[in-house]
Coordinates of C-alpha atoms and ligand atoms in Angstrom, one line a residue:
X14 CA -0.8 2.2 -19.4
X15 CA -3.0 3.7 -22.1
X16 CA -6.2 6.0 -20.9
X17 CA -8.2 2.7 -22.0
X18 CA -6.0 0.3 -20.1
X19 CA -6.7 2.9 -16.9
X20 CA -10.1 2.7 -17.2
X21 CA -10.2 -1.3 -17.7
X22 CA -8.1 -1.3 -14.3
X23 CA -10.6 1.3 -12.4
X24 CA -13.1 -1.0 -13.6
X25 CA -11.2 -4.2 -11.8
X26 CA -10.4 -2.4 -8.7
X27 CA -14.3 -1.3 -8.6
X28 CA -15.8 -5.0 -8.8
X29 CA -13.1 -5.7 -6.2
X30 CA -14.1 -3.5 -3.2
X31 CA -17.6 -1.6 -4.7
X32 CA -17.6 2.0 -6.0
X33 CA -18.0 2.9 -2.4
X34 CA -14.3 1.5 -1.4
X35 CA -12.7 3.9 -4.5
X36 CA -12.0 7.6 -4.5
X37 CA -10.1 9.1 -7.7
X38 CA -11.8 12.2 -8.3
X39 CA -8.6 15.0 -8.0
X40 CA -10.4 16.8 -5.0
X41 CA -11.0 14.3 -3.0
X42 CA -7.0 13.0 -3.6
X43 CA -5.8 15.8 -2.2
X44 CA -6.9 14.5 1.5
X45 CA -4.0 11.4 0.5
X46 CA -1.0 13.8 -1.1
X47 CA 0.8 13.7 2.4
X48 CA 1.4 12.1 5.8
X49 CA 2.0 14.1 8.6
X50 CA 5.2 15.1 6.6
X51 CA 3.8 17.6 5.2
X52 CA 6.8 18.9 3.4
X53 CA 6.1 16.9 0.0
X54 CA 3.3 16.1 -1.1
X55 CA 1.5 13.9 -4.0
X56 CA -1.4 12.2 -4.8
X57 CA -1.7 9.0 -5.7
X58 CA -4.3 7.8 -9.1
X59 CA -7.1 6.1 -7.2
X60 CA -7.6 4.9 -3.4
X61 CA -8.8 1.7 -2.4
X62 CA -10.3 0.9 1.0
X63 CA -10.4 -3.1 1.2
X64 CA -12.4 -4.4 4.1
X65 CA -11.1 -8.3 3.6
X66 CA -7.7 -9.8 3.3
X67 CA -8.9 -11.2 -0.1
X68 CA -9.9 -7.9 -1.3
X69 CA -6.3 -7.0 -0.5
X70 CA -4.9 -9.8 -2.5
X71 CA -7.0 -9.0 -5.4
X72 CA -6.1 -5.3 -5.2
X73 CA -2.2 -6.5 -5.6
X74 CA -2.6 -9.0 -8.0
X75 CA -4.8 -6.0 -9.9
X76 CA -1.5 -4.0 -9.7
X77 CA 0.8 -6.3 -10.8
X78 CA -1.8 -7.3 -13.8
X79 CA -1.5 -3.9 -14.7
X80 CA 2.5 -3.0 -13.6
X81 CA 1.0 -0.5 -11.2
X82 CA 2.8 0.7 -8.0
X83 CA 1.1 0.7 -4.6
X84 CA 1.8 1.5 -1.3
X85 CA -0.4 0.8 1.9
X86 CA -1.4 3.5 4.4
X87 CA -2.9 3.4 7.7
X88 CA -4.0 6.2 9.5
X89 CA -1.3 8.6 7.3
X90 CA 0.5 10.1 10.6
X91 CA 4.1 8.9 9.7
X92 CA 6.1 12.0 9.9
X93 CA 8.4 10.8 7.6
X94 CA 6.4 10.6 4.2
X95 CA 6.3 6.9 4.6
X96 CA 2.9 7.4 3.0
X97 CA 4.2 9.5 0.0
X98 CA 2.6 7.9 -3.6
X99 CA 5.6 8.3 -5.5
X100 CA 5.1 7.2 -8.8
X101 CA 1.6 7.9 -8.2
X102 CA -0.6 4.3 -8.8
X103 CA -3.0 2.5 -5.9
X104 CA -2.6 3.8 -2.4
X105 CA -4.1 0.7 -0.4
X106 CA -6.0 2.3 2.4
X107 CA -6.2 0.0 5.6
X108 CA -8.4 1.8 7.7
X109 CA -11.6 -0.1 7.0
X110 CA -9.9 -3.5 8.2
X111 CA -10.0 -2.0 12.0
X112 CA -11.5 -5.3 13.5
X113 CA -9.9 -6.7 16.8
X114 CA -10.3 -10.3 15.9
X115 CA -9.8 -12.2 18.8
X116 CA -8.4 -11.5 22.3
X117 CA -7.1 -15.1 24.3
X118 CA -6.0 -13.5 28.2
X119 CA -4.8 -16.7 29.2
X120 CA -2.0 -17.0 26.2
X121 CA -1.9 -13.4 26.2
X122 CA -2.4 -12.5 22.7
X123 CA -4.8 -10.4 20.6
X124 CA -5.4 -10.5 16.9
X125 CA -6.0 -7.5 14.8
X126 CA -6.7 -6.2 11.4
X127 CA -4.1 -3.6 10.8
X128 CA -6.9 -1.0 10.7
X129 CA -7.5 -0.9 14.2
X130 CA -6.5 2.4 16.1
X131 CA -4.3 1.9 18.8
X132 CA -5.8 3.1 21.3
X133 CA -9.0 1.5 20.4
X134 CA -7.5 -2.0 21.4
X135 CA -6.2 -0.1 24.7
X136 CA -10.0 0.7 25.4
X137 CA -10.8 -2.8 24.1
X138 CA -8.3 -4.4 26.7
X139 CA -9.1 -2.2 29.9
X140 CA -10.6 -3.4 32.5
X141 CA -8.9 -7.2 31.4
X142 CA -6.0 -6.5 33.6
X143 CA -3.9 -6.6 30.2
X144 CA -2.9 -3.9 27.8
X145 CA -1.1 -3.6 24.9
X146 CA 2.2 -1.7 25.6
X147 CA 3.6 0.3 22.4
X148 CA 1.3 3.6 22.7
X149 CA 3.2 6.3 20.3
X150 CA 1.5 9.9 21.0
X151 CA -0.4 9.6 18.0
X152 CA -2.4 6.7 19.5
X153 CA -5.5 8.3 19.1
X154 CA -5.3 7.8 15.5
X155 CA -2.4 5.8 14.0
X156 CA -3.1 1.9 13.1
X157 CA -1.6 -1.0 14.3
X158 CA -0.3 -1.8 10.8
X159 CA 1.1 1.4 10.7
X160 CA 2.5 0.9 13.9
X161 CA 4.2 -2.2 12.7
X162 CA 5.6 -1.2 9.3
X163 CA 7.4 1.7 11.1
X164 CA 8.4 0.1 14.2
X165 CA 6.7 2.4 16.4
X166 CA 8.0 3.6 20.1
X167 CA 6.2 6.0 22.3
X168 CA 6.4 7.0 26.0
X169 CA 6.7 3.4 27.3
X170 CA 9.3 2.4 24.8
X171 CA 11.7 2.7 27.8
X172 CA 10.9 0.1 30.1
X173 CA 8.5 -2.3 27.7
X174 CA 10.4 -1.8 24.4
X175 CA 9.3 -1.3 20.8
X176 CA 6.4 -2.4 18.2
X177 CA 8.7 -5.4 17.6
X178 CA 9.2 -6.7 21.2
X179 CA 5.5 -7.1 21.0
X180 CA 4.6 -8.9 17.3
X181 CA 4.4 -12.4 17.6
X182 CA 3.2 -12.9 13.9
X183 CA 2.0 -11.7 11.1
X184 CA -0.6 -12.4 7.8
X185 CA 0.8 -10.3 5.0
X186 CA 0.1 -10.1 1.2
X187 CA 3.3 -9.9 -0.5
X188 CA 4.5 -7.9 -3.7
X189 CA 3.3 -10.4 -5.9
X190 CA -0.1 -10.9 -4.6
X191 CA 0.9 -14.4 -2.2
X192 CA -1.1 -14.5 1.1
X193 CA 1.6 -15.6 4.1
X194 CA 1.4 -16.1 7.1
X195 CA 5.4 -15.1 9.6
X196 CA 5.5 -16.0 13.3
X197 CA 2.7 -17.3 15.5
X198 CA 0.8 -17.5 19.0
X199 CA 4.0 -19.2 20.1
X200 CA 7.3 -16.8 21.2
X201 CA 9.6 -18.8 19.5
X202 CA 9.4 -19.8 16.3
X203 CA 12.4 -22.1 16.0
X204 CA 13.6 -20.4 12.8
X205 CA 14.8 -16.9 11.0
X206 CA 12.3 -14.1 12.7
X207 CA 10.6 -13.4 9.7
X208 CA 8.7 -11.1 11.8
X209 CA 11.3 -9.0 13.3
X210 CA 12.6 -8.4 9.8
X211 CA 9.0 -7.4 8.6
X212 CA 8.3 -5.1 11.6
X213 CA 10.1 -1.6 10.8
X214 CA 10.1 -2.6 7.3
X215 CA 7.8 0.5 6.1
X216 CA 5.7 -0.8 3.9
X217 CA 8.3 -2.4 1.7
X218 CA 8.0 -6.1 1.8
X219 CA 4.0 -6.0 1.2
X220 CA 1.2 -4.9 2.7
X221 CA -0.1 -6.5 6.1
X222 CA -3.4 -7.6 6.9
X223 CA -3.7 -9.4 10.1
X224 CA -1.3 -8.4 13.4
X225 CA -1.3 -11.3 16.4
X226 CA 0.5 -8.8 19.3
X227 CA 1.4 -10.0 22.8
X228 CA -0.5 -8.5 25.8
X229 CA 1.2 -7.1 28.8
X230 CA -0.5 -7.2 32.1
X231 CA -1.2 -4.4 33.7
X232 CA 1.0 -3.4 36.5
X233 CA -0.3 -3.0 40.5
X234 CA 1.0 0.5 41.0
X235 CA 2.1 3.5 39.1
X236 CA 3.5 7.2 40.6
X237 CA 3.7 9.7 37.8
X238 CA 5.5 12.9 38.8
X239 CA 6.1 15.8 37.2
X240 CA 10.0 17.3 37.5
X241 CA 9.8 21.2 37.1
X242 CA 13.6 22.8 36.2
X243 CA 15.0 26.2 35.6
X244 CA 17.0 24.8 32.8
X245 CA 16.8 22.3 29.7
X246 CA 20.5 20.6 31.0
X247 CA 19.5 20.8 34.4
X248 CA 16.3 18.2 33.3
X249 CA 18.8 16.3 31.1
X250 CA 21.3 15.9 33.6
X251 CA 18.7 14.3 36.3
X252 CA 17.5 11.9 32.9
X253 CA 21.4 10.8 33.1
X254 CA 21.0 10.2 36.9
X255 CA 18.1 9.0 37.2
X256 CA 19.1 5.9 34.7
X257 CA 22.4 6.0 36.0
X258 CA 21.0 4.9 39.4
X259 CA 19.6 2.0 37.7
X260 CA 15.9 2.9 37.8
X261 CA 14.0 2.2 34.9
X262 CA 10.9 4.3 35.0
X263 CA 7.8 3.3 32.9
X264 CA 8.3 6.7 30.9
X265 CA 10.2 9.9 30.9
X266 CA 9.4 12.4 28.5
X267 CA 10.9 15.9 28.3
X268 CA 9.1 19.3 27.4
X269 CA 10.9 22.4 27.0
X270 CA 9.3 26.2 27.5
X271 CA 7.9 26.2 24.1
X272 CA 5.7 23.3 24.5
X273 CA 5.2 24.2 28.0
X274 CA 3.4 27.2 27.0
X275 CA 1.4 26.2 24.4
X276 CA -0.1 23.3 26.4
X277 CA -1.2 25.7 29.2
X278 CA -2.8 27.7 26.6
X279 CA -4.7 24.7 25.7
X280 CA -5.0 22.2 29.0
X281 CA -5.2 24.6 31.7
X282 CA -2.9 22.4 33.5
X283 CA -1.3 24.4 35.8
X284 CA 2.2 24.1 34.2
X285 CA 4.6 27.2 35.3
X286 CA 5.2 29.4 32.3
X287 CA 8.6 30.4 33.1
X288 CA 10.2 26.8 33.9
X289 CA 12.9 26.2 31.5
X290 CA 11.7 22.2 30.6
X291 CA 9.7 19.9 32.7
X292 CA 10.1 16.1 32.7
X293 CA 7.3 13.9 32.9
X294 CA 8.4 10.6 34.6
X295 CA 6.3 7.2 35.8
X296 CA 7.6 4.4 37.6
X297 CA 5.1 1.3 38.3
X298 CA 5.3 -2.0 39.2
X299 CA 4.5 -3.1 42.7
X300 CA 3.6 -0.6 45.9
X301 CA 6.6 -1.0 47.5
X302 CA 9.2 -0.8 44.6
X303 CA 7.1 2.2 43.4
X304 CA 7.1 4.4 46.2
X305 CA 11.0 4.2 46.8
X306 CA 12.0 4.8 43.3
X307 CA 10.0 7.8 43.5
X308 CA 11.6 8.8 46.5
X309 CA 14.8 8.5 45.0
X310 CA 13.7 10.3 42.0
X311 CA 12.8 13.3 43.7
X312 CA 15.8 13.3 45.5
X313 CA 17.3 13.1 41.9
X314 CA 16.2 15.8 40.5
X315 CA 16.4 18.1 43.5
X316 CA 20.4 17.2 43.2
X317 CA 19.9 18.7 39.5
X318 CA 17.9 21.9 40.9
X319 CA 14.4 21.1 40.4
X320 CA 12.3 23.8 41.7
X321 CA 9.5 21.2 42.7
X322 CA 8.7 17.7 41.8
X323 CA 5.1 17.3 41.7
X324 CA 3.3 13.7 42.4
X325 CA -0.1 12.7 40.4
X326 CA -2.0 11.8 43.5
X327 CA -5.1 10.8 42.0
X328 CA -5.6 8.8 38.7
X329 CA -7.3 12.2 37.4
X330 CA -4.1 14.2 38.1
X331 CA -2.2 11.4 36.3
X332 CA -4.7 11.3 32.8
X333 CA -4.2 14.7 33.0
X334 CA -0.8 14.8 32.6
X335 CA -0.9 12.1 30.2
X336 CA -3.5 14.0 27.7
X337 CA -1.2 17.0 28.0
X338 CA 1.9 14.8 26.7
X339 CA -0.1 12.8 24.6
X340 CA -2.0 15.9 22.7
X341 CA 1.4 17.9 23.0
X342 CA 2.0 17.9 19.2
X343 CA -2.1 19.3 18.7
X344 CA -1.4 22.2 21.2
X345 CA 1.5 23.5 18.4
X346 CA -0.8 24.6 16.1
X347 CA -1.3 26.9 18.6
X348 CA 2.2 28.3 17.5
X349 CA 2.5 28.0 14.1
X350 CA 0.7 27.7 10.7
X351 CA 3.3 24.4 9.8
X352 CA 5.4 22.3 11.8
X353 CA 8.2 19.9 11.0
X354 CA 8.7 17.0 13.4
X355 CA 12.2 15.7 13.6
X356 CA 13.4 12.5 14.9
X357 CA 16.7 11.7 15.9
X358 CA 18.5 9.1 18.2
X359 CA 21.9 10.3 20.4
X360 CA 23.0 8.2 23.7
X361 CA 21.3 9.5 26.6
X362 CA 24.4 11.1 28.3
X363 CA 24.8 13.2 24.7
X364 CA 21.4 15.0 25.0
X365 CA 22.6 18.3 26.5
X366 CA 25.6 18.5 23.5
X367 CA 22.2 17.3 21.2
X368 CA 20.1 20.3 22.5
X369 CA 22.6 23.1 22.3
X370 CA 23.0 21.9 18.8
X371 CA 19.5 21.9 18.1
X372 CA 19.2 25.8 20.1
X373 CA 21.8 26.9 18.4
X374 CA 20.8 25.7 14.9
X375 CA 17.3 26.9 14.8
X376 CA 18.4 30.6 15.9
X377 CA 21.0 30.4 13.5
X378 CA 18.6 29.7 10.5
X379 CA 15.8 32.1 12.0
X380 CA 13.8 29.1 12.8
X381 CA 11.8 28.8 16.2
X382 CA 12.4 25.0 17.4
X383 CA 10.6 23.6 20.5
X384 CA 11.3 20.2 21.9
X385 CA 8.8 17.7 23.6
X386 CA 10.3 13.9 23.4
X387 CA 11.2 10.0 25.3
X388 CA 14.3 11.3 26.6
X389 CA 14.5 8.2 28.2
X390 CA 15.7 6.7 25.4
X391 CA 18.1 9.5 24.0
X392 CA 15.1 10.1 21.4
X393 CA 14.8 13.4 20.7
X394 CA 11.9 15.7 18.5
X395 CA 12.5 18.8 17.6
X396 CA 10.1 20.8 16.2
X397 CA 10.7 23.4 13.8
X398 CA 7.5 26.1 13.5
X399 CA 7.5 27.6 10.3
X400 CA 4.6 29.2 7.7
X401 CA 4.7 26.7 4.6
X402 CA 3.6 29.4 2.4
X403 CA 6.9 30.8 2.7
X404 CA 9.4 29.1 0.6
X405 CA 12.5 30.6 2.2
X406 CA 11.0 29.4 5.7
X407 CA 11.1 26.0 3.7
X408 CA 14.5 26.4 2.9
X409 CA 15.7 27.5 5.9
X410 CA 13.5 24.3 7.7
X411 CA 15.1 22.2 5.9
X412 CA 18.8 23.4 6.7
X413 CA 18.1 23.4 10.1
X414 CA 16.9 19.5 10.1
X415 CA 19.5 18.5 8.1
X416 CA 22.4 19.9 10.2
X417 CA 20.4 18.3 13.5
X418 CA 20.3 14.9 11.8
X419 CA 24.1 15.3 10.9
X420 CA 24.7 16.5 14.4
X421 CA 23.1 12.9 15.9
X422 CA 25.4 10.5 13.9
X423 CA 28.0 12.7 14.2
X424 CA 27.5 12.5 18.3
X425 CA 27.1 8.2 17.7
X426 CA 23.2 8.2 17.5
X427 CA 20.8 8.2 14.6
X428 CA 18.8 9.9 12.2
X429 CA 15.7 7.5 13.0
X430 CA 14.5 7.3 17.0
X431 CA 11.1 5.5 15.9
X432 CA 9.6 7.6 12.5
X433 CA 11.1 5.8 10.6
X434 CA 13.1 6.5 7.3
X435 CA 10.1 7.1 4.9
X436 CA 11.0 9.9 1.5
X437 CA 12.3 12.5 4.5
X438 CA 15.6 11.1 5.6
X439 CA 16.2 8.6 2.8
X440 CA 19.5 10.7 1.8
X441 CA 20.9 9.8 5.3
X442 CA 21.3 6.2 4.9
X443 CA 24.9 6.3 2.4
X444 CA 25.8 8.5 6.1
X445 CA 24.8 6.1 7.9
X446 CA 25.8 2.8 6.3
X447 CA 28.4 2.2 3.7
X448 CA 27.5 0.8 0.2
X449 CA 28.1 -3.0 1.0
X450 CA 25.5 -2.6 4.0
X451 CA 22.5 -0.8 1.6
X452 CA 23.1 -3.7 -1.2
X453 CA 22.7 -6.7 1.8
X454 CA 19.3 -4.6 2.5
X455 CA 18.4 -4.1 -1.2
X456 CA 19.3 -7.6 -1.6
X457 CA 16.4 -8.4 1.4
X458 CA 14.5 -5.9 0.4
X459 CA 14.3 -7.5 -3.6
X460 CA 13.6 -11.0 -2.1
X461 CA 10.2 -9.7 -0.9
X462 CA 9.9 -7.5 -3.7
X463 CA 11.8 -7.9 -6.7
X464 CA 9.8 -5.7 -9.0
X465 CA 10.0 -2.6 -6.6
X466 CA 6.3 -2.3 -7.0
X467 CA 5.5 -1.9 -3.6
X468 CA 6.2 1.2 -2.1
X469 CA 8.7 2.5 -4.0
X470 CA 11.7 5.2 -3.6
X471 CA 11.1 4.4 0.0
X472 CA 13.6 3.6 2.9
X473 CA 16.9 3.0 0.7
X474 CA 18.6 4.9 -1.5
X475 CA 19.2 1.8 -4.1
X476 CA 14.9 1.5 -4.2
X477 CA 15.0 1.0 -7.9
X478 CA 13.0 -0.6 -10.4
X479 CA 9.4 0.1 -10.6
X480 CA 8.1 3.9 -9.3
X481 CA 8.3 5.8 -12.0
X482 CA 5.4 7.4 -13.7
X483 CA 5.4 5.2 -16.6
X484 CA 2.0 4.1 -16.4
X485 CA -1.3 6.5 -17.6
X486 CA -2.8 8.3 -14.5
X487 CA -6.6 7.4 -13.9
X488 CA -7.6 10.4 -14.2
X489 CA -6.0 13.9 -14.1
X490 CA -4.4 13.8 -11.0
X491 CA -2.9 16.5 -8.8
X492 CA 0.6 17.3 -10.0
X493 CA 3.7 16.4 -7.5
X494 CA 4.2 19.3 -5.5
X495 CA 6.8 19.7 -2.8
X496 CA 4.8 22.1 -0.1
X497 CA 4.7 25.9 -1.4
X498 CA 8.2 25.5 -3.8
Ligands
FAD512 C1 1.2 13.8 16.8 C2 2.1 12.6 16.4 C3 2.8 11.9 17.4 C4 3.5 10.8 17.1 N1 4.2 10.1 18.1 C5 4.9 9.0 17.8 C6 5.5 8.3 18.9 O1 5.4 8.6 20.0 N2 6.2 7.2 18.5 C7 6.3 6.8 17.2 O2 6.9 5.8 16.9 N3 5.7 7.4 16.2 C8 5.0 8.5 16.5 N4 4.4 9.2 15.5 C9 4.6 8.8 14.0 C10 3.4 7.8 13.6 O3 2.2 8.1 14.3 C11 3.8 6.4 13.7 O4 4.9 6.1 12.8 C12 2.7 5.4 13.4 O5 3.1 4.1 13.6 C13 2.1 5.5 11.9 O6 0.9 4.8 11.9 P1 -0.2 5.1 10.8 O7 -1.3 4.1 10.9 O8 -0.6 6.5 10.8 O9 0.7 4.7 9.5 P2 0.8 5.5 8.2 O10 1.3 6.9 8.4 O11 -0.4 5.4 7.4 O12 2.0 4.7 7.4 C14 3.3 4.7 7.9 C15 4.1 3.7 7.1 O13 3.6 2.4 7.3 C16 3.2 1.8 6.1 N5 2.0 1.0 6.4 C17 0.8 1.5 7.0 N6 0.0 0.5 7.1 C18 0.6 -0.7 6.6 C19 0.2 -2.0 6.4 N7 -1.0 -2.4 6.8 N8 1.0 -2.9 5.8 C20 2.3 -2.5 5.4 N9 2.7 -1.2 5.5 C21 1.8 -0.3 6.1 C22 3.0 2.9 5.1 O14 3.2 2.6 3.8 C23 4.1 3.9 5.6 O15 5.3 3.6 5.1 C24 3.6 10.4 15.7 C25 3.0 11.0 14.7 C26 2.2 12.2 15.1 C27 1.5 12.9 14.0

């Protein structure tokens, strides 16, 4: 694209969504270079912030006018550089399409704009006797388009499932600019789930603009305990027995001493220092059902030496706790400068062998690692604490990550338990999958978006096509930097 071509594009993208919906000078980019991946970073030419689904298509069809690249973002927490511009071009900002659209209580079903916070519909909902389940940590801030492009999980993943057990359709604009509409109001569509295939897809197949999610109701009773244990594989152990008993609690989450400490420092929670790992673990459902499974608990994780279970006895005590998990990843910046939040998948009974490895990796690269995750689901996130103005800290980040990620698919897990793939782990998938496997996804992936225009270099290895810099930046942009190398 020549300067004068760029300029004739700004233009179109300004008539579209008004001078206010555009940012392109270089300082204010530099708010857009990363995600919550903050390891690389770069900007992308010129945000838009569309406040309609026609705006949207326009934008596209703008890009593909012009042979731009775009990618959408929501609230930018992936933590895997889902968000990254490569190839610099239109990042598509959501965040101003945030209305909830309708909520129907009887069919149990809300639409949304993909804008809207998560938790904001939670707050929307209460009161309704409904809610809507998938509640990742970040839900004070990440999007419900977000939430669907990446498939999110969270706390109550275990019991209620993922982003995609709770989609029932979907208004997207795809690659080429066409407005479509997957799924419905109704469960089943009586053809190929378009919509399970578009959920998790990170941005690849188009950028969505209207969410219908199902609404859970709200259940009578909850007990929320908190499991206090010398050791982290004593607190595994009772995860493995507490499932093994065929309980299925609402959430378990597992902090080790390292988050532990940093949260009393900023929640005053009364959490003993010098525990080894705490679990945080709801059942709910009715009364009855509740308070035996909680009995049994306890006696659970007394048969894996817990020095006390504590019980939540007033919905206070059990917001509390909650904030504490929830806020967990804020409290780190307690500990470090930068942090790097991995994400990994083993099968429950592997997460002691998981945890040695990660213990034993991070002192063996000089890297502190503490470890706060749903260890219900054998989803683990380590953290790795490092300064990211020093590059051999980087380096040594980076090794460490990589030989945890190994370590999961080596133990028959995953290098993904709900981030996603984004730029971070993108050189996993030829471990993961053989060649035949990544062409049948390229192949899916090109019959949504054949040019590679939208969002590319993301996900698969194969991402080819469009994504270069081939096209005049807008204006002199920040250069692609990888954090402090
Ligand atoms: C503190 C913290 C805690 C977290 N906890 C969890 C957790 O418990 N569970 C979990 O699953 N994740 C968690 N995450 C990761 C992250 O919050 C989720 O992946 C979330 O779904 C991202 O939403 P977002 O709106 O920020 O999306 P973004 O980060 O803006 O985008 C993520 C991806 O989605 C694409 N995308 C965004 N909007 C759209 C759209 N409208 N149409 C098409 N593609 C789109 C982007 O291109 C990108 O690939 C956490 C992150 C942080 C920082």
């Amino acid at each position: 694209m020549t300067a004068a071509t760029a300029s004739a594009f700004l233009d179109r993208l300004r008539e579209i969504v008004g001078e206010d919906g555009l940012l392109y000078d270089p300082a204010e980019l530099l708010v857009y270079e990363c995600d919550g991946y903050v390891v690389e970073k770069k900007t992308p030419d010129v945000v838009v912030f569309p406040t309609t689904t026609e705006q949207v298509v326009k934008i596209v069809q703008t890009c593909n006018e012009h042979d731009v690249p775009f990618v959408p973002r929501g609230a930018g927490t992936s933590l895997a550089g889902g968000c990254l511009p490569i190839g610099g071009g239109v990042m598509i900002a959501l965040t101003r399409m945030n209305k909830i659209l309708e909520v129907n209580l009887r069919d149990r079903y809300a639409v949304v704009e993909p804008g809207v916070v998560n938790v904001h519909l939670t707050r929307h909902l209460a009161g309704t006797g409904f809610h809507y389940a998938p509640d990742p940590s970040s839900q004070g801030a990440c999007t419900i388009g977000g939430n669907v492009a990446t498939n999110s999980g969270g706390p109550h993943t275990l019991k209620y499932g993922v982003t995609v057990n709770h989609v029932l359709g979907i208004e997207f604009v795809q690659p080429d600019g066409t407005l479509t509409e997957i799924g419905g109001i109704v469960d089943e569509p009586g053809a190929y789930d378009l919509t399970g295939l578009f959920v998790g897809s990170e941005g690849t197949f188009g950028v969505c603009t209207k969410v219908i999610v199902r609404l859970t109701r709200d259940p009578v009773a909850y007990r929320t305990m908190l499991g206090v244990f010398e050791t982290v594989a004593d607190a595994t152990h009772a995860i493995s027995d507490i499932i093994g008993a065929g309980i299925i609690p609402a959430a378990l989450e597992m902090m080790d001493q390292g988050i532990i400490t940093a949260l009393e420092d900023a929640f005053h929670f009364g959490f003993p220092l010098d525990a080894g790992a705490v679990l945080l673990i709801e059942v709910d459902g009715l009364e009855v059902s509740v308070d035996r499974e909680a009995r049994e608990i306890i006696e659970l994780c007394n048969g894996r030496n817990a020095r006390e279970v504590r019980t939540a006895d007033t919905p206070e005590k059990r917001q509390l706790l909650w904030k504490c998990r929830k806020q967990a990843f804020g409290a780190i910046g307690r500990l470090s400068p930068s942090y790097c939040t991995q994400d990994g998948v083993v099968p429950r009974t592997k997460l002691p062998e998981i945890l040695a490895a990660i213990t034993e990796s991070g002192n063996r690269h000089g890297i502190r690692v503490v470890n706060v995750f749903h260890a219900g689901d054998g989803n683990i996130h380590p953290i790795l604490l490092f300064d990211e103005r020093d590059q051999d800290q980087i380096r040594r980040v980076m090794l460490a990550s990589d030989e945890i990620l190994s370590k999961c698919i080596e133990l028959g897990g995953s290098v993904t338990g709900e981030h996603g793939i984004g730029v971070e782990k993108i050189n996993f998938m030829s471990q993961l999958f053989t060649e035949d496997d990544l062409a049948v996804m390229d192949d899916v992936r090109k019959a949504f978006n054949p040019d590679g225009r939208c969002s590319p270099q993301k996900m698969l290895p194969t991402a080819g096509a469009c994504g270069m810099e081939h096209h005049a930046p807008i204006e002199k942009s920040h250069p692609t930097r990888r954090a402090a190398m």
